[in-house]
């Protein structure tokens, strides 16, 4: 199969942007083109509660579902059946209506909480009616077991027939109502850590600052100019071959990519992480279960036409799905993975000088960390992930700052997210190079990943059987250890020299065959 895509105005037919259904406020469904999930908060992560006052608020919800098949015209009174269902705690949402509503507002979500609660009440009432009719049908069936006069039996037969027909109709209505409720509730974002600042990206709070901008006594170049002079990459040829925002790495830049990946994997594995390479094509349902909501009209996902598959925008997605629909033992937790993959993003809507060169591209290599853990431990592992990131960047000699991202910048799965922004002197600004997020049980409720507590089980069964402890949903966390293109931007721009060379940081030299610097090629 040839995977080709719509880029640079050229329409080719193996890849296309997907369309997903959006519900109207009248609780019916229509289709219109919208982004599939994978927003740029893919470089985003989140965090769980530390103490009892907030523990009740750590409930994960689900983001909007994507229908795998191509969108089709449907009548306005027809309910769209969700492709998958999340284990959403509707009772908890109803009991914590005010907190959920505040959270939706602070995160600029378009979730319709009132409609969700209205549908939930309707479903409960309809369930009661279905149960009542089932009881009446069972009573009629029991009466017919005894000796009856023919007229009485015929009367019961007619009554049973009428009950069956009414029950069939109500059961079908109940299925549709449950589907509609699930679809609407999947739009509700995760709850938010109480310490997260409220507002847009500008409201994010400085958490840490390491180093200071390097001073240069010569005219600073950006990575594009450096790469051209050192013959490190070729954007022009890639544009002809693939389209804009693609690139060829050349010469020492190739070695730098391999060095960054291998060094990062080596360092993270020392922390107890299991290395993985992952599939780079996944089912669209897995992308949705990982909770990426579309923001605005611009999709970030390349979807494969005439299939339920798409290209990944981060290894977080296939790693998140590795234990899908399973119960892991408590003794196996935490499960820590460090995964290498290529990533694909449409970067629709991205334009301007801030996105030039390697900073924002359609395809890139990335090393991603992912943790499955017990609910009470995710705060601790969130701190561990951000420390690993900061240690990696510090050892390379980068100047960076770590931010506690505000509610308006959190993706749907995020309970809390720390971003790392490094100084890029050629671009004259800080640029995001990593993030670490705690998603609490938002993703696991959708992916069906639980663990069974190992505490002593009770033996209250009247048959003498041992009752196992009820399984709980794990918490998931993810963090970018190395996004190669942006690391190349940082290294080339921060370690450029007046003679046109670029110094290789000490930790990378063993992975580059001992090369200490990149020098201009002799002409």
PDB file of N, CA and C in Angstrom, residues 4-95:
ATOM      1  N   UNK A   4       0.416   7.976   0.762  1.00  0.00           N
ATOM      2  CA  UNK A   4       0.688   9.307   0.269  1.00  0.00           C
ATOM      3  C   UNK A   4      -0.339  10.247   0.871  1.00  0.00           C
ATOM      4  N   UNK A   5      -0.063  11.529   0.853  1.00  0.00           N
ATOM      5  CA  UNK A   5      -0.934  12.436   1.579  1.00  0.00           C
ATOM      6  C   UNK A   5      -1.118  13.739   0.844  1.00  0.00           C
ATOM      7  N   UNK A   6      -2.044  14.531   1.355  1.00  0.00           N
ATOM      8  CA  UNK A   6      -2.336  15.825   0.766  1.00  0.00           C
ATOM      9  C   UNK A   6      -1.390  16.853   1.328  1.00  0.00           C
ATOM     10  N   UNK A   7      -0.444  17.245   0.581  1.00  0.00           N
ATOM     11  CA  UNK A   7       0.538  18.218   1.024  1.00  0.00           C
ATOM     12  C   UNK A   7       0.875  19.136  -0.136  1.00  0.00           C
ATOM     13  N   UNK A   8       1.193  20.378   0.202  1.00  0.00           N
ATOM     14  CA  UNK A   8       1.638  21.352  -0.797  1.00  0.00           C
ATOM     15  C   UNK A   8       0.693  21.425  -1.980  1.00  0.00           C
ATOM     16  N   UNK A   9      -0.578  21.285  -1.722  1.00  0.00           N
ATOM     17  CA  UNK A   9      -1.559  21.438  -2.778  1.00  0.00           C
ATOM     18  C   UNK A   9      -1.732  20.211  -3.638  1.00  0.00           C
ATOM     19  N   UNK A  10      -0.910  19.181  -3.449  1.00  0.00           N
ATOM     20  CA  UNK A  10      -1.033  17.983  -4.271  1.00  0.00           C
ATOM     21  C   UNK A  10      -1.963  17.002  -3.580  1.00  0.00           C
ATOM     22  N   UNK A  11      -3.047  16.608  -4.241  1.00  0.00           N
ATOM     23  CA  UNK A  11      -3.998  15.682  -3.651  1.00  0.00           C
ATOM     24  C   UNK A  11      -3.699  14.268  -4.115  1.00  0.00           C
ATOM     25  N   UNK A  12      -3.358  13.409  -3.169  1.00  0.00           N
ATOM     26  CA  UNK A  12      -3.085  12.017  -3.482  1.00  0.00           C
ATOM     27  C   UNK A  12      -3.957  11.195  -2.552  1.00  0.00           C
ATOM     28  N   UNK A  13      -4.250   9.976  -2.880  1.00  0.00           N
ATOM     29  CA  UNK A  13      -5.441   9.381  -2.280  1.00  0.00           C
ATOM     30  C   UNK A  13      -5.261   8.292  -1.230  1.00  0.00           C
ATOM     31  N   UNK A  14      -4.069   7.944  -0.838  1.00  0.00           N
ATOM     32  CA  UNK A  14      -3.965   6.896   0.165  1.00  0.00           C
ATOM     33  C   UNK A  14      -4.145   7.403   1.585  1.00  0.00           C
ATOM     34  N   UNK A  15      -3.808   8.655   1.836  1.00  0.00           N
ATOM     35  CA  UNK A  15      -4.020   9.235   3.158  1.00  0.00           C
ATOM     36  C   UNK A  15      -4.980  10.394   3.027  1.00  0.00           C
ATOM     37  N   UNK A  16      -5.804  10.562   4.027  1.00  0.00           N
ATOM     38  CA  UNK A  16      -6.683  11.724   4.021  1.00  0.00           C
ATOM     39  C   UNK A  16      -6.962  12.137   5.451  1.00  0.00           C
ATOM     40  N   UNK A  17      -7.438  13.364   5.633  1.00  0.00           N
ATOM     41  CA  UNK A  17      -7.854  13.800   6.952  1.00  0.00           C
ATOM     42  C   UNK A  17      -9.200  13.149   7.241  1.00  0.00           C
ATOM     43  N   UNK A  18      -9.377  12.728   8.471  1.00  0.00           N
ATOM     44  CA  UNK A  18     -10.614  12.066   8.828  1.00  0.00           C
ATOM     45  C   UNK A  18     -11.682  13.072   9.203  1.00  0.00           C
ATOM     46  N   UNK A  19     -12.938  12.643   9.154  1.00  0.00           N
ATOM     47  CA  UNK A  19     -14.029  13.462   9.664  1.00  0.00           C
ATOM     48  C   UNK A  19     -14.631  12.748  10.852  1.00  0.00           C
ATOM     49  N   UNK A  20     -15.107  13.527  11.806  1.00  0.00           N
ATOM     50  CA  UNK A  20     -15.707  12.917  12.983  1.00  0.00           C
ATOM     51  C   UNK A  20     -17.035  13.582  13.260  1.00  0.00           C
ATOM     52  N   UNK A  21     -17.945  12.833  13.896  1.00  0.00           N
ATOM     53  CA  UNK A  21     -19.264  13.375  14.176  1.00  0.00           C
ATOM     54  C   UNK A  21     -19.249  14.338  15.341  1.00  0.00           C
ATOM     55  N   UNK A  22     -19.989  15.405  15.221  1.00  0.00           N
ATOM     56  CA  UNK A  22     -20.127  16.370  16.312  1.00  0.00           C
ATOM     57  C   UNK A  22     -21.600  16.454  16.669  1.00  0.00           C
ATOM     58  N   UNK A  23     -21.890  16.395  17.932  1.00  0.00           N
ATOM     59  CA  UNK A  23     -23.280  16.422  18.354  1.00  0.00           C
ATOM     60  C   UNK A  23     -23.804  17.847  18.400  1.00  0.00           C
ATOM     61  N   UNK A  24     -25.049  17.998  18.070  1.00  0.00           N
ATOM     62  CA  UNK A  24     -25.671  19.307  18.169  1.00  0.00           C
ATOM     63  C   UNK A  24     -26.270  19.474  19.544  1.00  0.00           C
ATOM     64  N   UNK A  25     -26.624  20.684  19.905  1.00  0.00           N
ATOM     65  CA  UNK A  25     -27.154  20.940  21.243  1.00  0.00           C
ATOM     66  C   UNK A  25     -28.512  20.291  21.446  1.00  0.00           C
ATOM     67  N   UNK A  26     -29.156  19.869  20.376  1.00  0.00           N
ATOM     68  CA  UNK A  26     -30.460  19.225  20.504  1.00  0.00           C
ATOM     69  C   UNK A  26     -30.336  17.739  20.765  1.00  0.00           C
ATOM     70  N   UNK A  27     -29.132  17.276  21.022  1.00  0.00           N
ATOM     71  CA  UNK A  27     -28.810  15.893  21.338  1.00  0.00           C
ATOM     72  C   UNK A  27     -28.980  14.970  20.145  1.00  0.00           C
ATOM     73  N   UNK A  28     -28.950  15.539  18.943  1.00  0.00           N
ATOM     74  CA  UNK A  28     -28.908  14.728  17.752  1.00  0.00           C
ATOM     75  C   UNK A  28     -27.564  14.902  17.100  1.00  0.00           C
ATOM     76  N   UNK A  29     -27.302  14.101  16.079  1.00  0.00           N
ATOM     77  CA  UNK A  29     -25.953  14.107  15.541  1.00  0.00           C
ATOM     78  C   UNK A  29     -25.934  14.432  14.063  1.00  0.00           C
ATOM     79  N   UNK A  30     -24.959  15.248  13.694  1.00  0.00           N
ATOM     80  CA  UNK A  30     -24.714  15.557  12.299  1.00  0.00           C
ATOM     81  C   UNK A  30     -23.225  15.393  12.064  1.00  0.00           C
ATOM     82  N   UNK A  31     -22.831  15.334  10.807  1.00  0.00           N
ATOM     83  CA  UNK A  31     -21.412  15.220  10.502  1.00  0.00           C
ATOM     84  C   UNK A  31     -20.908  16.513   9.897  1.00  0.00           C
ATOM     85  N   UNK A  32     -19.713  16.885  10.289  1.00  0.00           N
ATOM     86  CA  UNK A  32     -19.007  17.943   9.599  1.00  0.00           C
ATOM     87  C   UNK A  32     -17.521  17.686   9.774  1.00  0.00           C
ATOM     88  N   UNK A  33     -16.737  18.186   8.867  1.00  0.00           N
ATOM     89  CA  UNK A  33     -15.309  17.920   8.928  1.00  0.00           C
ATOM     90  C   UNK A  33     -14.705  18.567  10.155  1.00  0.00           C
ATOM     91  N   UNK A  34     -13.967  17.778  10.908  1.00  0.00           N
ATOM     92  CA  UNK A  34     -13.303  18.277  12.108  1.00  0.00           C
ATOM     93  C   UNK A  34     -12.009  17.512  12.288  1.00  0.00           C
ATOM     94  N   UNK A  35     -11.092  18.065  13.054  1.00  0.00           N
ATOM     95  CA  UNK A  35      -9.829  17.386  13.281  1.00  0.00           C
ATOM     96  C   UNK A  35     -10.023  16.122  14.074  1.00  0.00           C
ATOM     97  N   UNK A  36      -9.337  15.078  13.674  1.00  0.00           N
ATOM     98  CA  UNK A  36      -9.226  13.944  14.556  1.00  0.00           C
ATOM     99  C   UNK A  36      -8.336  14.334  15.698  1.00  0.00           C
ATOM    100  N   UNK A  37      -8.104  13.521  16.617  1.00  0.00           N
ATOM    101  CA  UNK A  37      -7.449  13.902  17.863  1.00  0.00           C
ATOM    102  C   UNK A  37      -5.993  14.183  17.834  1.00  0.00           C
ATOM    103  N   UNK A  38      -5.089  14.084  18.234  1.00  0.00           N
ATOM    104  CA  UNK A  38      -3.687  14.444  18.148  1.00  0.00           C
ATOM    105  C   UNK A  38      -3.475  15.924  17.919  1.00  0.00           C
ATOM    106  N   UNK A  39      -3.561  16.730  18.955  1.00  0.00           N
ATOM    107  CA  UNK A  39      -3.220  18.136  18.816  1.00  0.00           C
ATOM    108  C   UNK A  39      -1.780  18.329  19.265  1.00  0.00           C
ATOM    109  N   UNK A  40      -1.328  19.599  19.201  1.00  0.00           N
ATOM    110  CA  UNK A  40       0.073  19.790  19.550  1.00  0.00           C
ATOM    111  C   UNK A  40       0.319  19.611  21.038  1.00  0.00           C
ATOM    112  N   UNK A  41      -0.792  19.403  21.788  1.00  0.00           N
ATOM    113  CA  UNK A  41      -0.577  19.024  23.176  1.00  0.00           C
ATOM    114  C   UNK A  41      -0.116  17.595  23.238  1.00  0.00           C
ATOM    115  N   UNK A  42       0.238  17.019  22.092  1.00  0.00           N
ATOM    116  CA  UNK A  42       0.902  15.728  22.129  1.00  0.00           C
ATOM    117  C   UNK A  42       2.194  15.868  22.893  1.00  0.00           C
ATOM    118  N   UNK A  43       2.785  17.063  22.874  1.00  0.00           N
ATOM    119  CA  UNK A  43       3.949  17.299  23.714  1.00  0.00           C
ATOM    120  C   UNK A  43       3.423  17.749  25.073  1.00  0.00           C
ATOM    121  N   UNK A  44       2.332  17.112  25.543  1.00  0.00           N
ATOM    122  CA  UNK A  44       1.793  17.563  26.808  1.00  0.00           C
ATOM    123  C   UNK A  44       1.494  16.405  27.715  1.00  0.00           C
ATOM    124  N   UNK A  45       1.561  16.587  28.998  1.00  0.00           N
ATOM    125  CA  UNK A  45       1.293  15.533  29.956  1.00  0.00           C
ATOM    126  C   UNK A  45       0.622  16.082  31.229  1.00  0.00           C
ATOM    127  N   UNK A  46       0.241  15.236  32.217  1.00  0.00           N
ATOM    128  CA  UNK A  46      -0.555  15.713  33.358  1.00  0.00           C
ATOM    129  C   UNK A  46      -0.319  15.014  34.699  1.00  0.00           C
ATOM    130  N   UNK A  47      -1.057  15.389  35.848  1.00  0.00           N
ATOM    131  CA  UNK A  47      -0.739  14.895  37.208  1.00  0.00           C
ATOM    132  C   UNK A  47      -1.894  14.634  38.172  1.00  0.00           C
ATOM    133  N   UNK A  48      -1.808  13.661  39.126  1.00  0.00           N
ATOM    134  CA  UNK A  48      -2.921  13.315  40.003  1.00  0.00           C
ATOM    135  C   UNK A  48      -2.883  13.978  41.360  1.00  0.00           C
ATOM    136  N   UNK A  49      -3.833  13.647  42.240  1.00  0.00           N
ATOM    137  CA  UNK A  49      -3.961  14.312  43.515  1.00  0.00           C
ATOM    138  C   UNK A  49      -3.008  13.807  44.547  1.00  0.00           C
ATOM    139  N   UNK A  50      -2.711  14.652  45.518  1.00  0.00           N
ATOM    140  CA  UNK A  50      -1.765  14.260  46.544  1.00  0.00           C
ATOM    141  C   UNK A  50      -2.477  13.916  47.847  1.00  0.00           C
ATOM    142  N   UNK A  51      -3.529  14.583  48.147  1.00  0.00           N
ATOM    143  CA  UNK A  51      -4.138  14.397  49.457  1.00  0.00           C
ATOM    144  C   UNK A  51      -5.637  14.286  49.329  1.00  0.00           C
ATOM    145  N   UNK A  52      -6.322  13.758  50.321  1.00  0.00           N
ATOM    146  CA  UNK A  52      -7.749  13.495  50.305  1.00  0.00           C
ATOM    147  C   UNK A  52      -8.627  14.600  49.768  1.00  0.00           C
ATOM    148  N   UNK A  53      -8.413  15.901  50.098  1.00  0.00           N
ATOM    149  CA  UNK A  53      -9.356  16.911  49.635  1.00  0.00           C
ATOM    150  C   UNK A  53      -9.569  16.898  48.138  1.00  0.00           C
ATOM    151  N   UNK A  54      -8.569  16.466  47.382  1.00  0.00           N
ATOM    152  CA  UNK A  54      -8.705  16.518  45.934  1.00  0.00           C
ATOM    153  C   UNK A  54      -8.881  15.142  45.317  1.00  0.00           C
ATOM    154  N   UNK A  55      -8.758  14.098  46.117  1.00  0.00           N
ATOM    155  CA  UNK A  55      -8.789  12.773  45.527  1.00  0.00           C
ATOM    156  C   UNK A  55     -10.117  12.482  44.860  1.00  0.00           C
ATOM    157  N   UNK A  56     -11.194  13.024  45.395  1.00  0.00           N
ATOM    158  CA  UNK A  56     -12.495  12.778  44.801  1.00  0.00           C
ATOM    159  C   UNK A  56     -12.611  13.381  43.413  1.00  0.00           C
ATOM    160  N   UNK A  57     -11.792  14.381  43.126  1.00  0.00           N
ATOM    161  CA  UNK A  57     -11.897  15.049  41.835  1.00  0.00           C
ATOM    162  C   UNK A  57     -11.088  14.370  40.738  1.00  0.00           C
ATOM    163  N   UNK A  58     -10.350  13.322  41.082  1.00  0.00           N
ATOM    164  CA  UNK A  58      -9.508  12.694  40.069  1.00  0.00           C
ATOM    165  C   UNK A  58     -10.278  11.594  39.386  1.00  0.00           C
ATOM    166  N   UNK A  59     -11.176  11.971  38.506  1.00  0.00           N
ATOM    167  CA  UNK A  59     -11.921  11.021  37.712  1.00  0.00           C
ATOM    168  C   UNK A  59     -11.646  11.339  36.262  1.00  0.00           C
ATOM    169  N   UNK A  60     -11.306  10.331  35.491  1.00  0.00           N
ATOM    170  CA  UNK A  60     -11.023  10.587  34.094  1.00  0.00           C
ATOM    171  C   UNK A  60     -12.290  10.426  33.297  1.00  0.00           C
ATOM    172  N   UNK A  61     -12.443  11.290  32.353  1.00  0.00           N
ATOM    173  CA  UNK A  61     -13.564  11.199  31.447  1.00  0.00           C
ATOM    174  C   UNK A  61     -13.035  10.756  30.095  1.00  0.00           C
ATOM    175  N   UNK A  62     -13.807  10.993  29.050  1.00  0.00           N
ATOM    176  CA  UNK A  62     -13.373  10.560  27.738  1.00  0.00           C
ATOM    177  C   UNK A  62     -13.580  11.663  26.737  1.00  0.00           C
ATOM    178  N   UNK A  63     -12.687  11.723  25.751  1.00  0.00           N
ATOM    179  CA  UNK A  63     -12.810  12.726  24.713  1.00  0.00           C
ATOM    180  C   UNK A  63     -13.681  12.204  23.597  1.00  0.00           C
ATOM    181  N   UNK A  64     -13.982  13.079  22.688  1.00  0.00           N
ATOM    182  CA  UNK A  64     -14.885  12.778  21.623  1.00  0.00           C
ATOM    183  C   UNK A  64     -14.449  11.607  20.770  1.00  0.00           C
ATOM    184  N   UNK A  65     -15.388  10.736  20.451  1.00  0.00           N
ATOM    185  CA  UNK A  65     -15.053   9.541  19.694  1.00  0.00           C
ATOM    186  C   UNK A  65     -14.957   9.820  18.211  1.00  0.00           C
ATOM    187  N   UNK A  66     -14.104   9.071  17.553  1.00  0.00           N
ATOM    188  CA  UNK A  66     -13.995   9.142  16.098  1.00  0.00           C
ATOM    189  C   UNK A  66     -14.646   7.907  15.516  1.00  0.00           C
ATOM    190  N   UNK A  67     -15.476   8.069  14.518  1.00  0.00           N
ATOM    191  CA  UNK A  67     -16.042   6.941  13.817  1.00  0.00           C
ATOM    192  C   UNK A  67     -15.043   6.503  12.764  1.00  0.00           C
ATOM    193  N   UNK A  68     -14.648   5.233  12.788  1.00  0.00           N
ATOM    194  CA  UNK A  68     -13.555   4.778  11.932  1.00  0.00           C
ATOM    195  C   UNK A  68     -13.915   4.852  10.471  1.00  0.00           C
ATOM    196  N   UNK A  69     -15.147   4.479  10.138  1.00  0.00           N
ATOM    197  CA  UNK A  69     -15.520   4.490   8.730  1.00  0.00           C
ATOM    198  C   UNK A  69     -15.651   5.917   8.240  1.00  0.00           C
ATOM    199  N   UNK A  70     -15.491   6.131   6.925  1.00  0.00           N
ATOM    200  CA  UNK A  70     -15.654   7.480   6.394  1.00  0.00           C
ATOM    201  C   UNK A  70     -17.024   8.030   6.756  1.00  0.00           C
ATOM    202  N   UNK A  71     -17.090   9.316   7.017  1.00  0.00           N
ATOM    203  CA  UNK A  71     -18.352   9.937   7.414  1.00  0.00           C
ATOM    204  C   UNK A  71     -19.393   9.790   6.319  1.00  0.00           C
ATOM    205  N   UNK A  72     -20.621   9.492   6.735  1.00  0.00           N
ATOM    206  CA  UNK A  72     -21.701   9.341   5.775  1.00  0.00           C
ATOM    207  C   UNK A  72     -22.834  10.254   6.184  1.00  0.00           C
ATOM    208  N   UNK A  73     -23.635  10.652   5.232  1.00  0.00           N
ATOM    209  CA  UNK A  73     -24.785  11.487   5.543  1.00  0.00           C
ATOM    210  C   UNK A  73     -25.808  10.649   6.287  1.00  0.00           C
ATOM    211  N   UNK A  74     -26.307  11.142   7.395  1.00  0.00           N
ATOM    212  CA  UNK A  74     -27.322  10.441   8.144  1.00  0.00           C
ATOM    213  C   UNK A  74     -28.425  11.420   8.490  1.00  0.00           C
ATOM    214  N   UNK A  75     -29.593  10.882   8.740  1.00  0.00           N
ATOM    215  CA  UNK A  75     -30.712  11.749   9.060  1.00  0.00           C
ATOM    216  C   UNK A  75     -30.512  12.361  10.427  1.00  0.00           C
ATOM    217  N   UNK A  76     -31.124  13.508  10.633  1.00  0.00           N
ATOM    218  CA  UNK A  76     -30.894  14.279  11.855  1.00  0.00           C
ATOM    219  C   UNK A  76     -31.440  13.607  13.100  1.00  0.00           C
ATOM    220  N   UNK A  77     -32.358  12.633  12.916  1.00  0.00           N
ATOM    221  CA  UNK A  77     -32.966  11.998  14.080  1.00  0.00           C
ATOM    222  C   UNK A  77     -32.340  10.642  14.386  1.00  0.00           C
ATOM    223  N   UNK A  78     -31.204  10.363  13.805  1.00  0.00           N
ATOM    224  CA  UNK A  78     -30.553   9.082  14.004  1.00  0.00           C
ATOM    225  C   UNK A  78     -29.355   9.233  14.937  1.00  0.00           C
ATOM    226  N   UNK A  79     -29.254   8.350  15.907  1.00  0.00           N
ATOM    227  CA  UNK A  79     -28.161   8.409  16.863  1.00  0.00           C
ATOM    228  C   UNK A  79     -26.950   7.693  16.296  1.00  0.00           C
ATOM    229  N   UNK A  80     -25.780   8.309  16.439  1.00  0.00           N
ATOM    230  CA  UNK A  80     -24.545   7.671  16.015  1.00  0.00           C
ATOM    231  C   UNK A  80     -24.064   6.743  17.118  1.00  0.00           C
ATOM    232  N   UNK A  81     -23.785   5.494  16.766  1.00  0.00           N
ATOM    233  CA  UNK A  81     -23.309   4.544  17.756  1.00  0.00           C
ATOM    234  C   UNK A  81     -21.817   4.725  17.959  1.00  0.00           C
ATOM    235  N   UNK A  82     -21.360   4.959  19.189  1.00  0.00           N
ATOM    236  CA  UNK A  82     -19.926   5.129  19.428  1.00  0.00           C
ATOM    237  C   UNK A  82     -19.165   3.878  19.015  1.00  0.00           C
ATOM    238  N   UNK A  83     -17.965   4.089  18.499  1.00  0.00           N
ATOM    239  CA  UNK A  83     -17.139   2.958  18.080  1.00  0.00           C
ATOM    240  C   UNK A  83     -16.656   2.167  19.289  1.00  0.00           C
ATOM    241  N   UNK A  84     -16.519   2.827  20.410  1.00  0.00           N
ATOM    242  CA  UNK A  84     -16.053   2.197  21.642  1.00  0.00           C
ATOM    243  C   UNK A  84     -16.685   2.942  22.807  1.00  0.00           C
ATOM    244  N   UNK A  85     -16.617   2.344  23.977  1.00  0.00           N
ATOM    245  CA  UNK A  85     -17.224   2.970  25.146  1.00  0.00           C
ATOM    246  C   UNK A  85     -16.222   3.064  26.285  1.00  0.00           C
ATOM    247  N   UNK A  86     -16.252   4.198  26.956  1.00  0.00           N
ATOM    248  CA  UNK A  86     -15.382   4.421  28.107  1.00  0.00           C
ATOM    249  C   UNK A  86     -16.140   4.117  29.389  1.00  0.00           C
ATOM    250  N   UNK A  87     -15.399   3.745  30.425  1.00  0.00           N
ATOM    251  CA  UNK A  87     -15.999   3.457  31.730  1.00  0.00           C
ATOM    252  C   UNK A  87     -16.178   4.766  32.490  1.00  0.00           C
ATOM    253  N   UNK A  88     -17.132   5.562  32.040  1.00  0.00           N
ATOM    254  CA  UNK A  88     -17.365   6.884  32.629  1.00  0.00           C
ATOM    255  C   UNK A  88     -18.263   6.750  33.857  1.00  0.00           C
ATOM    256  N   UNK A  89     -17.891   7.416  34.912  1.00  0.00           N
ATOM    257  CA  UNK A  89     -18.665   7.383  36.155  1.00  0.00           C
ATOM    258  C   UNK A  89     -19.691   8.519  36.116  1.00  0.00           C
ATOM    259  N   UNK A  90     -20.839   8.215  35.543  1.00  0.00           N
ATOM    260  CA  UNK A  90     -21.867   9.244  35.361  1.00  0.00           C
ATOM    261  C   UNK A  90     -22.429   9.720  36.696  1.00  0.00           C
ATOM    262  N   UNK A  91     -22.558   8.815  37.633  1.00  0.00           N
ATOM    263  CA  UNK A  91     -23.073   9.212  38.944  1.00  0.00           C
ATOM    264  C   UNK A  91     -22.130  10.227  39.590  1.00  0.00           C
ATOM    265  N   UNK A  92     -20.816   9.990  39.449  1.00  0.00           N
ATOM    266  CA  UNK A  92     -19.843  10.918  40.011  1.00  0.00           C
ATOM    267  C   UNK A  92     -19.950  12.288  39.336  1.00  0.00           C
ATOM    268  N   UNK A  93     -20.153  12.291  38.044  1.00  0.00           N
ATOM    269  CA  UNK A  93     -20.309  13.557  37.317  1.00  0.00           C
ATOM    270  C   UNK A  93     -21.523  14.312  37.847  1.00  0.00           C
ATOM    271  N   UNK A  94     -22.633  13.591  38.028  1.00  0.00           N
ATOM    272  CA  UNK A  94     -23.856  14.236  38.532  1.00  0.00           C
ATOM    273  C   UNK A  94     -23.653  14.755  39.951  1.00  0.00           C
ATOM    274  N   UNK A  95     -23.000  13.954  40.794  1.00  0.00           N
ATOM    275  CA  UNK A  95     -22.798  14.352  42.186  1.00  0.00           C
ATOM    276  C   UNK A  95     -21.802  15.498  42.324  1.00  0.00           C
TER     277      UNK A  95
END
